[in-house]
Amino acid sequence: MDTIWNYRWLLLQGLGVTVQVTVLAGLLALALGIATGLARRGPPLIAWPVHIYVEVFRGTSALVQLFVLFFVLPGMGLRLDPMTCGVVGLGLCYGAYCSEVVRGALNNFPRAQREAAVALNLTGTQTLTRVVLPQALLVMLPQLGNLMVELLKASSLVSLITLADLTFQARSIMRLTLHTVEAMSVLLVAYFVLAQLISFGARALEARLGGAWRGRTEER
């Protein structure tokens, strides 16, 4: 482990890049997922293009999508830096999966509650923001937490487009020192710890939102 300690700053730099890619791509994926999940319930003129986006990005490889952004777009006159390619590529890919989670939660929302909102003269926007989304979010959170863990693991793909993330740095150390076991062991532990942090955060948020919603319900 002396080798790993000697290269600890390299690994910490890679860890920072991995966290940055995961957070930014996760935020983009959530924003796209919510927007497209809602749009798929709209008129066909909006729903069909969104449906095509979801099917294309769910049905193709995330690695190929990154390669298209990094290697193909420059040939078409649009050059993106590796960080932008990584964030946009993973955000678009996992935004499509997130869209399915949102759509499923909204489709399974109890019809009786929608009818009750209409009876209370709530507008469509009020029904969505005050009734539907708060409860649907509780249903979505476990699946969204799993998606974020998957996104974290997929972030290692950015090492193949020259972005110096944790995987890239571990492979660099492995090539320099030939200490494969140590480098890969640290890599496994790092991803495991990060995944556990995401899962813990999702569970804590679910518990907090659930308690807040129950409190609001009891007050009423």
PDB file of C-alpha atoms in Angstrom:
ATOM      1  CA  MET A   1       0.000   0.000   0.000  1.00  0.00           C
ATOM      2  CA  ASP A   2       3.031   2.304   0.092  1.00  0.00           C
ATOM      3  CA  THR A   3       2.639   2.755  -3.644  1.00  0.00           C
ATOM      4  CA  ILE A   4      -0.941   3.928  -3.264  1.00  0.00           C
ATOM      5  CA  TRP A   5       0.072   6.326  -0.486  1.00  0.00           C
ATOM      6  CA  ASN A   6       2.780   7.819  -2.682  1.00  0.00           C
ATOM      7  CA  TYR A   7       0.198   8.496  -5.390  1.00  0.00           C
ATOM      8  CA  ARG A   8      -2.605   9.548  -3.035  1.00  0.00           C
ATOM      9  CA  TRP A   9      -2.854  13.082  -4.439  1.00  0.00           C
ATOM     10  CA  LEU A  10      -3.343  11.709  -7.932  1.00  0.00           C
ATOM     11  CA  LEU A  11      -6.167   9.511  -6.674  1.00  0.00           C
ATOM     12  CA  LEU A  12      -7.743  12.393  -4.759  1.00  0.00           C
ATOM     13  CA  GLN A  13      -7.717  14.524  -7.901  1.00  0.00           C
ATOM     14  CA  GLY A  14      -9.390  11.690  -9.781  1.00  0.00           C
ATOM     15  CA  LEU A  15     -11.928  11.291  -6.976  1.00  0.00           C
ATOM     16  CA  GLY A  16     -12.798  14.982  -7.286  1.00  0.00           C
ATOM     17  CA  VAL A  17     -13.393  14.610 -11.016  1.00  0.00           C
ATOM     18  CA  THR A  18     -15.567  11.521 -10.483  1.00  0.00           C
ATOM     19  CA  VAL A  19     -17.694  13.312  -7.887  1.00  0.00           C
ATOM     20  CA  GLN A  20     -18.004  16.368 -10.134  1.00  0.00           C
ATOM     21  CA  VAL A  21     -19.095  14.330 -13.150  1.00  0.00           C
ATOM     22  CA  THR A  22     -21.563  12.313 -11.082  1.00  0.00           C
ATOM     23  CA  VAL A  23     -23.152  15.352  -9.423  1.00  0.00           C
ATOM     24  CA  LEU A  24     -23.441  17.465 -12.577  1.00  0.00           C
ATOM     25  CA  ALA A  25     -24.642  14.586 -14.765  1.00  0.00           C
ATOM     26  CA  GLY A  26     -27.061  13.550 -12.015  1.00  0.00           C
ATOM     27  CA  LEU A  27     -28.572  17.029 -11.819  1.00  0.00           C
ATOM     28  CA  LEU A  28     -28.912  17.141 -15.600  1.00  0.00           C
ATOM     29  CA  ALA A  29     -30.473  13.670 -15.645  1.00  0.00           C
ATOM     30  CA  LEU A  30     -32.998  14.601 -12.945  1.00  0.00           C
ATOM     31  CA  ALA A  31     -33.957  17.825 -14.717  1.00  0.00           C
ATOM     32  CA  LEU A  32     -34.357  16.042 -18.045  1.00  0.00           C
ATOM     33  CA  GLY A  33     -36.179  13.126 -16.441  1.00  0.00           C
ATOM     34  CA  ILE A  34     -38.775  15.301 -14.732  1.00  0.00           C
ATOM     35  CA  ALA A  35     -39.267  17.541 -17.785  1.00  0.00           C
ATOM     36  CA  THR A  36     -39.570  14.675 -20.269  1.00  0.00           C
ATOM     37  CA  GLY A  37     -41.612  12.523 -17.889  1.00  0.00           C
ATOM     38  CA  LEU A  38     -44.185  15.319 -17.677  1.00  0.00           C
ATOM     39  CA  ALA A  39     -43.946  16.088 -21.401  1.00  0.00           C
ATOM     40  CA  ARG A  40     -44.795  12.500 -22.321  1.00  0.00           C
ATOM     41  CA  ARG A  41     -48.209  13.065 -20.790  1.00  0.00           C
ATOM     42  CA  GLY A  42     -48.782  16.084 -23.012  1.00  0.00           C
ATOM     43  CA  PRO A  43     -50.097  16.423 -26.568  1.00  0.00           C
ATOM     44  CA  PRO A  44     -48.650  14.092 -29.243  1.00  0.00           C
ATOM     45  CA  LEU A  45     -46.717  16.927 -30.891  1.00  0.00           C
ATOM     46  CA  ILE A  46     -44.607  17.157 -27.712  1.00  0.00           C
ATOM     47  CA  ALA A  47     -44.898  13.585 -26.440  1.00  0.00           C
ATOM     48  CA  TRP A  48     -43.621  11.820 -29.568  1.00  0.00           C
ATOM     49  CA  PRO A  49     -40.264  13.648 -29.928  1.00  0.00           C
ATOM     50  CA  VAL A  50     -39.679  13.085 -26.216  1.00  0.00           C
ATOM     51  CA  HIS A  51     -40.588   9.409 -26.603  1.00  0.00           C
ATOM     52  CA  ILE A  52     -38.045   9.087 -29.440  1.00  0.00           C
ATOM     53  CA  TYR A  53     -35.337  10.702 -27.265  1.00  0.00           C
ATOM     54  CA  VAL A  54     -36.065   8.287 -24.416  1.00  0.00           C
ATOM     55  CA  GLU A  55     -36.045   5.181 -26.622  1.00  0.00           C
ATOM     56  CA  VAL A  56     -32.864   6.176 -28.483  1.00  0.00           C
ATOM     57  CA  PHE A  57     -30.833   6.895 -25.355  1.00  0.00           C
ATOM     58  CA  ARG A  58     -32.168   3.878 -23.459  1.00  0.00           C
ATOM     59  CA  GLY A  59     -31.585   1.623 -26.439  1.00  0.00           C
ATOM     60  CA  THR A  60     -27.976   2.563 -27.207  1.00  0.00           C
ATOM     61  CA  SER A  61     -24.730   2.203 -25.305  1.00  0.00           C
ATOM     62  CA  ALA A  62     -23.671   5.009 -22.964  1.00  0.00           C
ATOM     63  CA  LEU A  63     -20.082   4.477 -24.112  1.00  0.00           C
ATOM     64  CA  VAL A  64     -21.053   4.908 -27.765  1.00  0.00           C
ATOM     65  CA  GLN A  65     -22.963   8.068 -26.869  1.00  0.00           C
ATOM     66  CA  LEU A  66     -19.848   9.474 -25.198  1.00  0.00           C
ATOM     67  CA  PHE A  67     -17.730   8.544 -28.211  1.00  0.00           C
ATOM     68  CA  VAL A  68     -20.170  10.312 -30.544  1.00  0.00           C
ATOM     69  CA  LEU A  69     -19.949  13.490 -28.467  1.00  0.00           C
ATOM     70  CA  PHE A  70     -16.171  13.361 -28.123  1.00  0.00           C
ATOM     71  CA  PHE A  71     -14.989  11.937 -31.455  1.00  0.00           C
ATOM     72  CA  VAL A  72     -17.806  12.519 -33.973  1.00  0.00           C
ATOM     73  CA  LEU A  73     -19.060  16.018 -33.146  1.00  0.00           C
ATOM     74  CA  PRO A  74     -15.632  17.677 -33.698  1.00  0.00           C
ATOM     75  CA  GLY A  75     -15.765  16.402 -37.281  1.00  0.00           C
ATOM     76  CA  MET A  76     -19.091  18.231 -37.632  1.00  0.00           C
ATOM     77  CA  GLY A  77     -17.631  21.487 -36.325  1.00  0.00           C
ATOM     78  CA  LEU A  78     -18.698  21.185 -32.679  1.00  0.00           C
ATOM     79  CA  ARG A  79     -15.879  20.504 -30.254  1.00  0.00           C
ATOM     80  CA  LEU A  80     -16.639  19.897 -26.569  1.00  0.00           C
ATOM     81  CA  ASP A  81     -14.091  19.505 -23.789  1.00  0.00           C
ATOM     82  CA  PRO A  82     -13.957  16.074 -22.058  1.00  0.00           C
ATOM     83  CA  MET A  83     -15.777  17.268 -18.923  1.00  0.00           C
ATOM     84  CA  THR A  84     -18.662  18.689 -20.939  1.00  0.00           C
ATOM     85  CA  CYS A  85     -18.854  15.520 -23.038  1.00  0.00           C
ATOM     86  CA  GLY A  86     -18.928  13.365 -19.913  1.00  0.00           C
ATOM     87  CA  VAL A  87     -21.586  15.398 -18.119  1.00  0.00           C
ATOM     88  CA  VAL A  88     -23.819  15.889 -21.166  1.00  0.00           C
ATOM     89  CA  GLY A  89     -23.439  12.311 -22.391  1.00  0.00           C
ATOM     90  CA  LEU A  90     -24.221  10.667 -19.055  1.00  0.00           C
ATOM     91  CA  GLY A  91     -26.905  13.254 -18.272  1.00  0.00           C
ATOM     92  CA  LEU A  92     -28.727  12.560 -21.536  1.00  0.00           C
ATOM     93  CA  CYS A  93     -28.402   8.802 -21.122  1.00  0.00           C
ATOM     94  CA  TYR A  94     -29.619   8.600 -17.533  1.00  0.00           C
ATOM     95  CA  GLY A  95     -32.154  11.358 -18.096  1.00  0.00           C
ATOM     96  CA  ALA A  96     -33.925   8.917 -20.412  1.00  0.00           C
ATOM     97  CA  TYR A  97     -34.041   6.276 -17.665  1.00  0.00           C
ATOM     98  CA  CYS A  98     -35.169   8.878 -15.157  1.00  0.00           C
ATOM     99  CA  SER A  99     -37.979   9.862 -17.540  1.00  0.00           C
ATOM    100  CA  GLU A 100     -39.366   6.331 -17.338  1.00  0.00           C
ATOM    101  CA  VAL A 101     -39.295   6.452 -13.538  1.00  0.00           C
ATOM    102  CA  VAL A 102     -41.208   9.747 -13.519  1.00  0.00           C
ATOM    103  CA  ARG A 103     -43.717   8.571 -16.117  1.00  0.00           C
ATOM    104  CA  GLY A 104     -44.389   5.348 -14.220  1.00  0.00           C
ATOM    105  CA  ALA A 105     -44.927   7.166 -10.916  1.00  0.00           C
ATOM    106  CA  LEU A 106     -47.325   9.659 -12.511  1.00  0.00           C
ATOM    107  CA  ASN A 107     -49.262   6.979 -14.372  1.00  0.00           C
ATOM    108  CA  ASN A 108     -49.768   5.003 -11.159  1.00  0.00           C
ATOM    109  CA  PHE A 109     -50.930   8.003  -9.152  1.00  0.00           C
ATOM    110  CA  PRO A 110     -54.403   7.338  -7.625  1.00  0.00           C
ATOM    111  CA  ARG A 111     -57.128   8.697  -9.878  1.00  0.00           C
ATOM    112  CA  ALA A 112     -59.321   9.460  -6.860  1.00  0.00           C
ATOM    113  CA  GLN A 113     -56.864  12.080  -5.629  1.00  0.00           C
ATOM    114  CA  ARG A 114     -56.872  13.837  -8.976  1.00  0.00           C
ATOM    115  CA  GLU A 115     -60.657  13.898  -8.905  1.00  0.00           C
ATOM    116  CA  ALA A 116     -60.581  15.266  -5.350  1.00  0.00           C
ATOM    117  CA  ALA A 117     -58.264  18.048  -6.503  1.00  0.00           C
ATOM    118  CA  VAL A 118     -60.709  18.929  -9.285  1.00  0.00           C
ATOM    119  CA  ALA A 119     -63.567  18.948  -6.752  1.00  0.00           C
ATOM    120  CA  LEU A 120     -61.557  21.440  -4.665  1.00  0.00           C
ATOM    121  CA  ASN A 121     -61.243  23.693  -7.741  1.00  0.00           C
ATOM    122  CA  LEU A 122     -57.476  23.330  -7.913  1.00  0.00           C
ATOM    123  CA  THR A 123     -55.949  24.241 -11.246  1.00  0.00           C
ATOM    124  CA  GLY A 124     -53.885  21.732 -13.209  1.00  0.00           C
ATOM    125  CA  THR A 125     -50.671  23.381 -12.058  1.00  0.00           C
ATOM    126  CA  GLN A 126     -51.782  23.421  -8.421  1.00  0.00           C
ATOM    127  CA  THR A 127     -52.811  19.776  -8.606  1.00  0.00           C
ATOM    128  CA  LEU A 128     -49.441  18.861 -10.064  1.00  0.00           C
ATOM    129  CA  THR A 129     -47.280  20.842  -7.648  1.00  0.00           C
ATOM    130  CA  ARG A 130     -49.300  20.441  -4.432  1.00  0.00           C
ATOM    131  CA  VAL A 131     -50.803  16.985  -4.753  1.00  0.00           C
ATOM    132  CA  VAL A 132     -49.231  14.833  -7.454  1.00  0.00           C
ATOM    133  CA  LEU A 133     -45.496  15.612  -7.407  1.00  0.00           C
ATOM    134  CA  PRO A 134     -44.965  15.540  -3.597  1.00  0.00           C
ATOM    135  CA  GLN A 135     -46.472  12.050  -3.367  1.00  0.00           C
ATOM    136  CA  ALA A 136     -45.005  10.797  -6.636  1.00  0.00           C
ATOM    137  CA  LEU A 137     -41.574  11.915  -5.495  1.00  0.00           C
ATOM    138  CA  LEU A 138     -41.769   9.581  -2.503  1.00  0.00           C
ATOM    139  CA  VAL A 139     -42.511   6.707  -4.874  1.00  0.00           C
ATOM    140  CA  MET A 140     -39.712   7.709  -7.238  1.00  0.00           C
ATOM    141  CA  LEU A 141     -36.948   8.279  -4.685  1.00  0.00           C
ATOM    142  CA  PRO A 142     -35.814   4.644  -4.220  1.00  0.00           C
ATOM    143  CA  GLN A 143     -35.582   4.152  -7.990  1.00  0.00           C
ATOM    144  CA  LEU A 144     -33.902   7.517  -8.498  1.00  0.00           C
ATOM    145  CA  GLY A 145     -31.381   6.617  -5.809  1.00  0.00           C
ATOM    146  CA  ASN A 146     -30.593   3.387  -7.660  1.00  0.00           C
ATOM    147  CA  LEU A 147     -30.220   5.332 -10.908  1.00  0.00           C
ATOM    148  CA  MET A 148     -27.730   7.693  -9.281  1.00  0.00           C
ATOM    149  CA  VAL A 149     -25.678   4.723  -8.092  1.00  0.00           C
ATOM    150  CA  GLU A 150     -25.722   3.350 -11.645  1.00  0.00           C
ATOM    151  CA  LEU A 151     -24.684   6.767 -12.919  1.00  0.00           C
ATOM    152  CA  LEU A 152     -21.776   6.811 -10.482  1.00  0.00           C
ATOM    153  CA  LYS A 153     -20.558   3.465 -11.771  1.00  0.00           C
ATOM    154  CA  ALA A 154     -21.041   4.551 -15.391  1.00  0.00           C
ATOM    155  CA  SER A 155     -18.959   7.664 -14.721  1.00  0.00           C
ATOM    156  CA  SER A 156     -15.873   5.455 -15.062  1.00  0.00           C
ATOM    157  CA  LEU A 157     -16.558   5.479 -18.824  1.00  0.00           C
ATOM    158  CA  VAL A 158     -15.339   9.078 -19.025  1.00  0.00           C
ATOM    159  CA  SER A 159     -11.816   7.755 -18.487  1.00  0.00           C
ATOM    160  CA  LEU A 160     -12.022   6.539 -22.108  1.00  0.00           C
ATOM    161  CA  ILE A 161     -12.483  10.079 -23.409  1.00  0.00           C
ATOM    162  CA  THR A 162      -9.286  11.285 -21.689  1.00  0.00           C
ATOM    163  CA  LEU A 163     -11.007  12.697 -18.589  1.00  0.00           C
ATOM    164  CA  ALA A 164      -8.739  12.111 -15.577  1.00  0.00           C
ATOM    165  CA  ASP A 165     -11.316  10.635 -13.205  1.00  0.00           C
ATOM    166  CA  LEU A 166     -10.705   8.073 -10.469  1.00  0.00           C
ATOM    167  CA  THR A 167     -10.575   5.144 -12.901  1.00  0.00           C
ATOM    168  CA  PHE A 168      -8.203   6.999 -15.233  1.00  0.00           C
ATOM    169  CA  GLN A 169      -5.815   7.794 -12.378  1.00  0.00           C
ATOM    170  CA  ALA A 170      -5.930   4.267 -10.981  1.00  0.00           C
ATOM    171  CA  ARG A 171      -5.085   2.860 -14.410  1.00  0.00           C
ATOM    172  CA  SER A 172      -2.252   5.382 -14.728  1.00  0.00           C
ATOM    173  CA  ILE A 173      -0.815   4.253 -11.379  1.00  0.00           C
ATOM    174  CA  MET A 174      -1.181   0.642 -12.441  1.00  0.00           C
ATOM    175  CA  ARG A 175       0.789   1.284 -15.650  1.00  0.00           C
ATOM    176  CA  LEU A 176       3.484   3.239 -13.840  1.00  0.00           C
ATOM    177  CA  THR A 177       4.023   0.843 -10.941  1.00  0.00           C
ATOM    178  CA  LEU A 178       2.636  -2.480 -12.214  1.00  0.00           C
ATOM    179  CA  HIS A 179       0.859  -2.809  -8.836  1.00  0.00           C
ATOM    180  CA  THR A 180      -2.449  -3.936 -10.263  1.00  0.00           C
ATOM    181  CA  VAL A 181      -3.961  -5.447  -7.119  1.00  0.00           C
ATOM    182  CA  GLU A 182      -3.419  -2.375  -4.962  1.00  0.00           C
ATOM    183  CA  ALA A 183      -4.680   0.082  -7.586  1.00  0.00           C
ATOM    184  CA  MET A 184      -7.797  -1.918  -8.433  1.00  0.00           C
ATOM    185  CA  SER A 185      -8.550  -2.629  -4.767  1.00  0.00           C
ATOM    186  CA  VAL A 186      -8.524   1.067  -3.929  1.00  0.00           C
ATOM    187  CA  LEU A 187     -10.725   1.717  -6.962  1.00  0.00           C
ATOM    188  CA  LEU A 188     -13.286  -0.874  -5.846  1.00  0.00           C
ATOM    189  CA  VAL A 189     -13.385   0.457  -2.300  1.00  0.00           C
ATOM    190  CA  ALA A 190     -13.743   4.066  -3.477  1.00  0.00           C
ATOM    191  CA  TYR A 191     -16.707   3.321  -5.746  1.00  0.00           C
ATOM    192  CA  PHE A 192     -18.334   1.181  -3.050  1.00  0.00           C
ATOM    193  CA  VAL A 193     -18.062   3.959  -0.463  1.00  0.00           C
ATOM    194  CA  LEU A 194     -19.424   6.564  -2.884  1.00  0.00           C
ATOM    195  CA  ALA A 195     -22.329   4.283  -3.794  1.00  0.00           C
ATOM    196  CA  GLN A 196     -23.166   3.765  -0.129  1.00  0.00           C
ATOM    197  CA  LEU A 197     -23.150   7.534   0.441  1.00  0.00           C
ATOM    198  CA  ILE A 198     -25.606   8.029  -2.417  1.00  0.00           C
ATOM    199  CA  SER A 199     -27.872   5.255  -1.123  1.00  0.00           C
ATOM    200  CA  PHE A 200     -27.767   6.668   2.416  1.00  0.00           C
ATOM    201  CA  GLY A 201     -28.579  10.147   1.127  1.00  0.00           C
ATOM    202  CA  ALA A 202     -31.542   8.857  -0.898  1.00  0.00           C
ATOM    203  CA  ARG A 203     -32.929   6.947   2.099  1.00  0.00           C
ATOM    204  CA  ALA A 204     -32.482   9.950   4.398  1.00  0.00           C
ATOM    205  CA  LEU A 205     -34.249  12.230   1.907  1.00  0.00           C
ATOM    206  CA  GLU A 206     -37.055   9.710   1.515  1.00  0.00           C
ATOM    207  CA  ALA A 207     -37.536   9.523   5.288  1.00  0.00           C
ATOM    208  CA  ARG A 208     -37.474  13.306   5.666  1.00  0.00           C
ATOM    209  CA  LEU A 209     -39.930  13.964   2.834  1.00  0.00           C
ATOM    210  CA  GLY A 210     -42.185  11.165   4.056  1.00  0.00           C
ATOM    211  CA  GLY A 211     -42.261  12.660   7.532  1.00  0.00           C
ATOM    212  CA  ALA A 212     -42.936  16.146   6.180  1.00  0.00           C
ATOM    213  CA  TRP A 213     -45.789  14.886   3.991  1.00  0.00           C
ATOM    214  CA  ARG A 214     -47.349  12.925   6.840  1.00  0.00           C
ATOM    215  CA  GLY A 215     -47.092  16.025   9.032  1.00  0.00           C
ATOM    216  CA  ARG A 216     -48.898  18.134   6.446  1.00  0.00           C
ATOM    217  CA  THR A 217     -51.586  15.474   6.072  1.00  0.00           C
ATOM    218  CA  GLU A 218     -52.191  15.291   9.840  1.00  0.00           C
ATOM    219  CA  GLU A 219     -52.472  19.087  10.063  1.00  0.00           C
ATOM    220  CA  ARG A 220     -55.227  19.011   7.514  1.00  0.00           C
TER     221      ARG A 220
END
